[in-house]
mmCIF file of C-alpha atoms in Angstrom:
data_model
loop_
_atom_site.group_PDB
_atom_site.id
_atom_site.type_symbol
_atom_site.label_atom_id
_atom_site.label_comp_id
_atom_site.label_asym_id
_atom_site.label_seq_id
_atom_site.Cartn_x
_atom_site.Cartn_y
_atom_site.Cartn_z
ATOM 1 C CA MET A 31 17.657 6.920 18.770
ATOM 2 C CA THR A 32 16.344 3.673 17.268
ATOM 3 C CA GLN A 33 18.793 1.118 15.930
ATOM 4 C CA LYS A 34 18.231 0.465 12.227
ATOM 5 C CA MET A 35 17.676 -3.270 11.689
ATOM 6 C CA HIS A 36 17.351 -3.441 7.887
ATOM 7 C CA SER A 37 18.721 -1.627 4.897
ATOM 8 C CA SER A 38 19.128 -2.049 1.156
ATOM 9 C CA VAL A 39 22.247 -2.247 -0.952
ATOM 10 C CA THR A 40 22.134 -2.135 -4.735
ATOM 11 C CA LEU A 41 24.554 -4.424 -6.557
ATOM 12 C CA THR A 42 25.108 -3.576 -10.220
ATOM 13 C CA VAL A 43 26.247 -6.246 -12.672
ATOM 14 C CA SER A 44 27.052 -6.037 -16.370
ATOM 15 C CA SER A 45 24.680 -8.618 -17.886
ATOM 16 C CA GLN A 46 21.373 -10.398 -17.470
ATOM 17 C CA GLU A 47 23.276 -13.687 -17.296
ATOM 18 C CA GLU A 48 25.079 -12.442 -14.183
ATOM 19 C CA VAL A 49 21.755 -11.406 -12.658
ATOM 20 C CA ASP A 50 20.266 -14.847 -13.340
ATOM 21 C CA TYR A 51 23.327 -16.597 -11.929
ATOM 22 C CA LEU A 52 23.377 -14.522 -8.746
ATOM 23 C CA LEU A 53 19.641 -14.895 -8.105
ATOM 24 C CA CYS A 54 19.274 -18.563 -9.078
ATOM 25 C CA HIS A 55 22.574 -20.117 -8.018
ATOM 26 C CA ILE A 56 24.113 -17.875 -5.370
ATOM 27 C CA GLY A 57 21.056 -16.435 -3.585
ATOM 28 C CA GLY A 58 23.014 -14.330 -1.123
ATOM 29 C CA LEU A 59 26.312 -12.767 -0.110
ATOM 30 C CA PHE A 60 28.231 -12.170 3.089
ATOM 31 C CA MET A 61 28.534 -8.434 3.628
ATOM 32 C CA PHE A 62 29.874 -6.684 6.715
ATOM 33 C CA GLY A 63 29.870 -9.961 8.633
ATOM 34 C CA LYS A 64 26.210 -10.738 7.864
ATOM 35 C CA TYR A 65 24.531 -12.922 5.257
ATOM 36 C CA ALA A 66 22.394 -10.859 2.877
ATOM 37 C CA MET A 67 19.711 -12.358 0.621
ATOM 38 C CA LEU A 68 19.711 -11.272 -3.026
ATOM 39 C CA THR A 69 16.490 -10.169 -4.705
ATOM 40 C CA HIS A 70 15.703 -8.403 -7.961
ATOM 41 C CA PHE A 71 15.580 -4.612 -7.609
ATOM 42 C CA GLN A 72 12.126 -3.073 -8.011
ATOM 43 C CA ASP A 73 12.049 0.677 -8.474
ATOM 44 C CA MET A 74 8.823 1.996 -6.941
ATOM 45 C CA LYS A 75 7.855 5.584 -6.528
ATOM 46 C CA GLN A 76 6.477 6.596 -3.166
ATOM 47 C CA VAL A 77 2.687 6.815 -3.244
ATOM 48 C CA HIS A 78 0.881 9.480 -1.259
ATOM 49 C CA GLN A 79 -2.698 8.733 -0.205
ATOM 50 C CA CYS A 80 -4.943 11.481 1.106
ATOM 51 C CA THR A 81 -6.734 10.648 4.358
ATOM 52 C CA LYS A 82 -9.664 12.939 3.542
ATOM 53 C CA CYS A 83 -10.821 11.706 0.105
ATOM 54 C CA TRP A 84 -8.559 8.591 -0.029
ATOM 55 C CA GLY A 85 -7.325 9.543 -3.498
ATOM 56 C CA PHE A 86 -3.675 9.347 -4.499
ATOM 57 C CA ASP A 87 -0.799 11.727 -5.225
ATOM 58 C CA HIS A 88 -1.830 14.639 -3.059
ATOM 59 C CA TYR A 89 -1.625 15.483 0.629
ATOM 60 C CA THR A 90 -4.609 15.838 2.940
ATOM 61 C CA SER A 91 -3.643 19.449 3.685
ATOM 62 C CA GLN A 92 -3.955 20.255 -0.048
ATOM 63 C CA CYS A 93 -7.199 18.321 -0.669
ATOM 64 C CA ASN A 94 -10.163 20.317 -1.961
ATOM 65 C CA ARG A 95 -12.439 17.290 -2.432
ATOM 66 C CA ARG A 96 -15.233 16.319 -0.061
ATOM 67 C CA GLY A 97 -14.511 13.850 2.714
ATOM 68 C CA THR A 98 -15.073 10.222 1.755
ATOM 69 C CA CYS A 99 -15.421 7.191 3.998
ATOM 70 C CA CYS A 100 -12.469 4.829 3.525
ATOM 71 C CA ILE A 101 -14.714 1.930 4.624
ATOM 72 C CA CYS A 102 -17.720 2.233 2.304
ATOM 73 C CA ALA A 103 -16.854 5.128 -0.063
ATOM 74 C CA GLY A 104 -19.873 7.047 1.259
ATOM 75 C CA PRO A 105 -20.082 10.864 1.447
ATOM 76 C CA HIS A 106 -18.971 10.951 5.104
ATOM 77 C CA THR A 107 -15.767 10.297 7.018
ATOM 78 C CA GLU A 108 -14.936 6.934 8.539
ATOM 79 C CA ASP A 109 -15.324 8.535 11.976
ATOM 80 C CA THR A 110 -19.034 8.999 11.281
ATOM 81 C CA HIS A 111 -19.493 5.679 9.452
ATOM 82 C CA THR A 112 -22.454 3.849 10.993
ATOM 83 C CA CYS A 113 -24.727 0.918 10.262
ATOM 84 C CA THR A 114 -28.488 1.249 10.696
ATOM 85 C CA ASN A 115 -28.784 -2.475 11.530
ATOM 86 C CA CYS A 116 -26.240 -2.583 14.354
ATOM 87 C CA PRO A 117 -27.191 -1.343 17.819
ATOM 88 C CA PRO A 118 -25.835 2.128 18.608
ATOM 89 C CA THR A 119 -24.294 0.741 21.800
ATOM 90 C CA ALA A 120 -21.856 -1.425 19.820
ATOM 91 C CA LYS A 121 -18.285 -0.413 20.497
ATOM 92 C CA THR A 122 -17.548 -0.267 16.781
ATOM 93 C CA GLN A 123 -19.746 -0.630 13.736
ATOM 94 C CA LYS A 124 -16.910 -0.503 11.230
ATOM 95 C CA GLY A 125 -16.623 -4.263 10.835
ATOM 96 C CA CYS A 126 -20.310 -5.152 10.475
ATOM 97 C CA GLN A 127 -21.542 -7.197 7.523
ATOM 98 C CA HIS A 128 -24.675 -5.086 6.934
ATOM 99 C CA HIS A 129 -22.748 -2.315 5.260
ATOM 100 C CA PRO A 130 -20.346 -3.810 2.689
ATOM 101 C CA MET A 131 -16.860 -2.404 2.311
ATOM 102 C CA LYS A 132 -16.121 -0.493 -0.869
ATOM 103 C CA CYS A 133 -12.890 1.086 -2.027
ATOM 104 C CA MET A 134 -13.508 4.526 -3.477
ATOM 105 C CA ASN A 135 -10.621 4.073 -5.933
ATOM 106 C CA CYS A 136 -11.289 0.710 -7.590
ATOM 107 C CA LYS A 137 -14.779 -0.060 -6.190
ATOM 108 C CA GLY A 138 -13.359 -3.326 -4.804
ATOM 109 C CA ASN A 139 -14.661 -5.078 -1.672
ATOM 110 C CA HIS A 140 -12.063 -3.638 0.724
ATOM 111 C CA PRO A 141 -11.451 -0.325 2.492
ATOM 112 C CA ALA A 142 -9.533 2.325 0.562
ATOM 113 C CA ASN A 143 -6.698 2.135 3.091
ATOM 114 C CA SER A 144 -6.616 -1.651 3.445
ATOM 115 C CA MET A 145 -3.247 -2.328 1.832
ATOM 116 C CA PRO A 146 0.039 -0.496 2.154
ATOM 117 C CA PRO A 147 0.626 1.840 -0.780
ATOM 118 C CA LEU A 148 3.725 -0.185 -1.596
ATOM 119 C CA HIS A 149 1.477 -3.091 -2.611
ATOM 120 C CA HIS A 150 -1.650 -1.200 -3.617
ATOM 121 C CA SER A 151 -0.537 1.639 -5.831
ATOM 122 C CA GLN A 152 -2.519 4.154 -7.822
ATOM 123 C CA ARG A 153 -1.589 2.241 -10.976
ATOM 124 C CA GLN A 154 -3.171 -0.954 -9.639
ATOM 125 C CA HIS A 155 -6.331 0.956 -8.733
ATOM 126 C CA THR A 156 -6.486 2.524 -12.178
ATOM 127 C CA GLU A 157 -6.008 -0.849 -13.877
ATOM 128 C CA CYS A 158 -8.730 -2.595 -11.882
ATOM 129 C CA ASN A 159 -11.039 0.404 -12.302
ATOM 130 C CA SER A 160 -10.602 0.596 -16.083
ATOM 131 C CA GLY A 161 -10.944 -3.151 -16.728
#
């Protein structure tokens, strides 16, 4: 069994002034013999990303969409992603500059799976896609 190295504890206070004081002036607390840094709580829902179409909020096993390349958003899987300019003997063609990266969610210049869902949520994709 793996030893757990990190965990979270939620500290509830009664006013915004107490929050500001703890974060700005105190910065941390000793708990259970260890110093713990204080940060503002951010409630984030877990984001599920399908590894077939690279869309959000459904599982791959339930996906009825066609497979999409997470590298270029093409109508193929990333396993069959190739570049016509790179020699077929190249160990990998996924990082070549001839075939630009494209996120199928926001159309940005990065693979659809480039950032952890914690930092790259469906909401962020929707906002950059609608703007």
